[in-house]
Amino acid sequence: STSSYSKMASPHKDVHNNIKKAVECVRAGTCTKESQNVMTYFNAAISAQKAGAIQKAIYYYTILSNWHFGGMETYYTLAELYDRDGKVEQAVKILEKGNALFPNDKYFPKTILTYYVKLKDYDNALKYLKKIPQTDSTLFSTAAVFNEKNEQDSAIYYYKKCLQLNP
């Protein structure tokens, strides 16, 4: 059992239970064709990823994410693969989908923020900065985003707040 499924919104707990049944049937040798497909796609995704076949891995992980198989890790892995393939916008979309499914995970907003900064989409970066607890690091990031937007007064304000937390 993975800890990420306990963080899923309630409609998806049924998906988790079906996946658990699929794993059990593989172990017992009593699988239906459908449950065998889940494990086949999972193995294909991992194999493609290990072989460096990014587009194949994206294909298989996308199917798995549509089935909500693999929990948060599937969304993080898929986003990383999109990023490596130069499709940062797709990485953000898949992370936002994962964030919607796992709203209690604290790393989705931070990771999405990183990708928005990479895309130089500072307005969306600021939206995600507001979702992250204020630490010296996030305040510094907020200041840096405002600096990139040429909003110097706001940048200075957040740099000062950062220094108050970590002189």
Coordinates of C-alpha atoms in Angstrom, one line a residue:
S1 CA 0.0 0.0 0.0
T2 CA 1.3 3.5 -0.8
S3 CA 0.8 6.4 1.6
S4 CA -0.2 8.7 -1.2
Y5 CA -3.6 7.1 -1.7
S6 CA -4.7 8.0 1.7
K7 CA -4.4 11.6 0.6
M8 CA -6.6 11.3 -2.4
A9 CA -10.1 12.8 -2.7
S10 CA -12.7 10.3 -1.8
P11 CA -14.0 9.3 -5.3
H12 CA -10.5 8.1 -6.1
K13 CA -10.3 5.7 -3.2
D14 CA -12.4 3.3 -5.2
V15 CA -9.7 3.4 -7.9
H16 CA -7.1 2.6 -5.2
N17 CA -9.1 -0.4 -4.0
N18 CA -9.4 -1.7 -7.6
I19 CA -5.6 -1.4 -8.0
K20 CA -5.1 -3.3 -4.8
K21 CA -7.3 -6.0 -6.2
A22 CA -5.3 -6.0 -9.4
V23 CA -2.1 -6.5 -7.5
E24 CA -3.6 -9.3 -5.4
C25 CA -4.9 -11.1 -8.5
V26 CA -1.4 -10.9 -10.1
R27 CA 0.0 -12.5 -7.0
A28 CA -2.7 -15.2 -6.9
G29 CA -2.7 -15.8 -10.7
T30 CA -6.4 -15.1 -11.0
C31 CA -6.4 -11.8 -13.0
T32 CA -8.8 -10.7 -15.5
K33 CA -7.5 -9.2 -18.8
E34 CA -8.2 -5.7 -17.5
S35 CA -6.2 -6.0 -14.3
Q36 CA -3.3 -7.7 -16.2
N37 CA -3.2 -4.6 -18.5
V38 CA -2.6 -2.3 -15.5
M39 CA 0.5 -4.2 -14.4
T40 CA 1.7 -4.6 -18.0
Y41 CA 1.5 -0.8 -18.6
F42 CA 3.2 -0.2 -15.2
N43 CA 6.1 -2.5 -16.2
A44 CA 6.3 -0.9 -19.6
A45 CA 6.4 2.6 -18.2
I46 CA 9.3 1.7 -15.8
S47 CA 11.2 -0.2 -18.6
A48 CA 10.8 2.7 -21.0
Q49 CA 11.9 5.2 -18.4
K50 CA 15.0 3.2 -17.4
A51 CA 15.9 2.8 -21.1
G52 CA 15.7 6.5 -21.7
A53 CA 12.8 6.2 -24.1
I54 CA 11.1 9.3 -22.8
Q55 CA 8.2 9.5 -25.2
K56 CA 7.3 5.8 -24.7
A57 CA 7.5 6.3 -20.9
I58 CA 5.3 9.4 -21.2
Y59 CA 2.8 7.3 -23.2
Y60 CA 2.6 4.6 -20.6
Y61 CA 2.7 6.9 -17.5
T62 CA -0.1 9.0 -19.1
I63 CA -2.3 5.9 -19.3
L64 CA -1.5 5.0 -15.7
S65 CA -2.2 8.6 -14.6
N66 CA -5.6 8.4 -16.3
W67 CA -6.3 5.2 -14.3
H68 CA -5.0 7.0 -11.2
F69 CA -2.4 4.2 -10.8
G70 CA 0.7 4.7 -8.8
G71 CA -0.4 7.6 -6.7
M72 CA 1.4 10.9 -6.5
E73 CA 4.6 9.3 -7.8
T74 CA 3.0 8.8 -11.2
Y75 CA 2.3 12.5 -11.6
Y76 CA 5.7 13.6 -10.4
T77 CA 7.4 11.1 -12.7
L78 CA 5.3 12.1 -15.7
A79 CA 6.0 15.8 -15.1
E80 CA 9.7 15.0 -14.9
L81 CA 9.6 13.1 -18.2
Y82 CA 7.7 16.0 -19.9
D83 CA 10.3 18.4 -18.6
R84 CA 13.1 16.2 -19.9
D85 CA 11.3 16.1 -23.3
G86 CA 11.1 20.0 -23.3
K87 CA 7.4 20.1 -22.7
V88 CA 7.3 22.2 -19.5
E89 CA 3.7 23.3 -20.1
Q90 CA 2.6 19.7 -20.1
A91 CA 4.6 19.1 -16.9
V92 CA 2.7 21.9 -15.2
K93 CA -0.7 20.5 -16.4
I94 CA 0.0 17.0 -15.1
L95 CA 1.3 18.4 -11.7
E96 CA -1.9 20.5 -11.4
K97 CA -3.9 17.4 -12.1
G98 CA -2.0 15.6 -9.4
N99 CA -2.4 18.6 -7.0
A100 CA -6.2 18.4 -7.5
L101 CA -6.2 14.7 -6.7
F102 CA -3.9 15.1 -3.7
P103 CA -4.7 18.5 -2.3
N104 CA -2.9 17.7 1.0
D105 CA 0.4 17.1 -0.6
K106 CA 2.7 20.0 0.2
Y107 CA 5.2 19.3 -2.6
F108 CA 2.8 19.8 -5.6
P109 CA 2.5 23.6 -5.1
K110 CA 6.3 23.9 -4.6
T111 CA 7.0 21.9 -7.8
I112 CA 4.4 23.7 -9.8
L113 CA 5.9 27.0 -8.6
T114 CA 9.3 25.9 -9.9
Y115 CA 7.9 25.1 -13.3
Y116 CA 6.0 28.4 -13.6
V117 CA 9.3 30.3 -12.7
K118 CA 11.0 28.2 -15.4
L119 CA 8.3 29.3 -17.9
K120 CA 8.7 32.9 -16.7
D121 CA 5.0 32.8 -15.9
Y122 CA 5.4 35.0 -12.8
D123 CA 1.7 35.7 -12.2
N124 CA 1.0 32.0 -11.8
A125 CA 4.2 31.6 -9.8
L126 CA 2.9 34.1 -7.4
K127 CA -0.4 32.3 -7.0
Y128 CA 1.5 29.2 -6.0
L129 CA 3.8 31.1 -3.7
K130 CA 0.7 32.2 -1.7
K131 CA -0.2 28.5 -1.2
I132 CA 3.1 27.7 0.4
P133 CA 3.9 28.4 4.0
Q134 CA 6.0 31.5 4.4
T135 CA 9.6 30.7 5.2
D136 CA 12.8 32.7 4.5
S137 CA 13.1 30.6 1.3
T138 CA 9.6 31.3 0.0
L139 CA 9.8 35.0 0.9
F140 CA 13.1 35.2 -1.0
S141 CA 11.5 33.4 -4.0
T142 CA 8.5 35.8 -3.8
A143 CA 10.9 38.8 -3.8
A144 CA 12.8 37.3 -6.8
V145 CA 9.6 36.9 -8.7
F146 CA 8.5 40.5 -8.1
N147 CA 12.0 41.5 -9.1
E148 CA 11.6 39.6 -12.4
K149 CA 8.3 41.4 -12.9
N150 CA 10.1 44.7 -12.4
E151 CA 7.9 45.4 -9.4
Q152 CA 10.7 46.7 -7.2
D153 CA 8.7 48.0 -4.3
S154 CA 7.1 44.6 -3.8
A155 CA 10.5 42.9 -4.3
I156 CA 12.1 45.1 -1.6
Y157 CA 9.2 44.4 0.8
Y158 CA 9.6 40.6 0.5
Y159 CA 13.4 40.8 0.7
K160 CA 13.0 42.7 4.0
K161 CA 10.5 40.2 5.3
C162 CA 12.9 37.5 4.4
L163 CA 15.7 39.2 6.4
Q164 CA 13.3 39.6 9.3
L165 CA 13.0 35.8 9.4
N166 CA 16.6 35.0 8.7
P167 CA 18.9 38.0 9.5

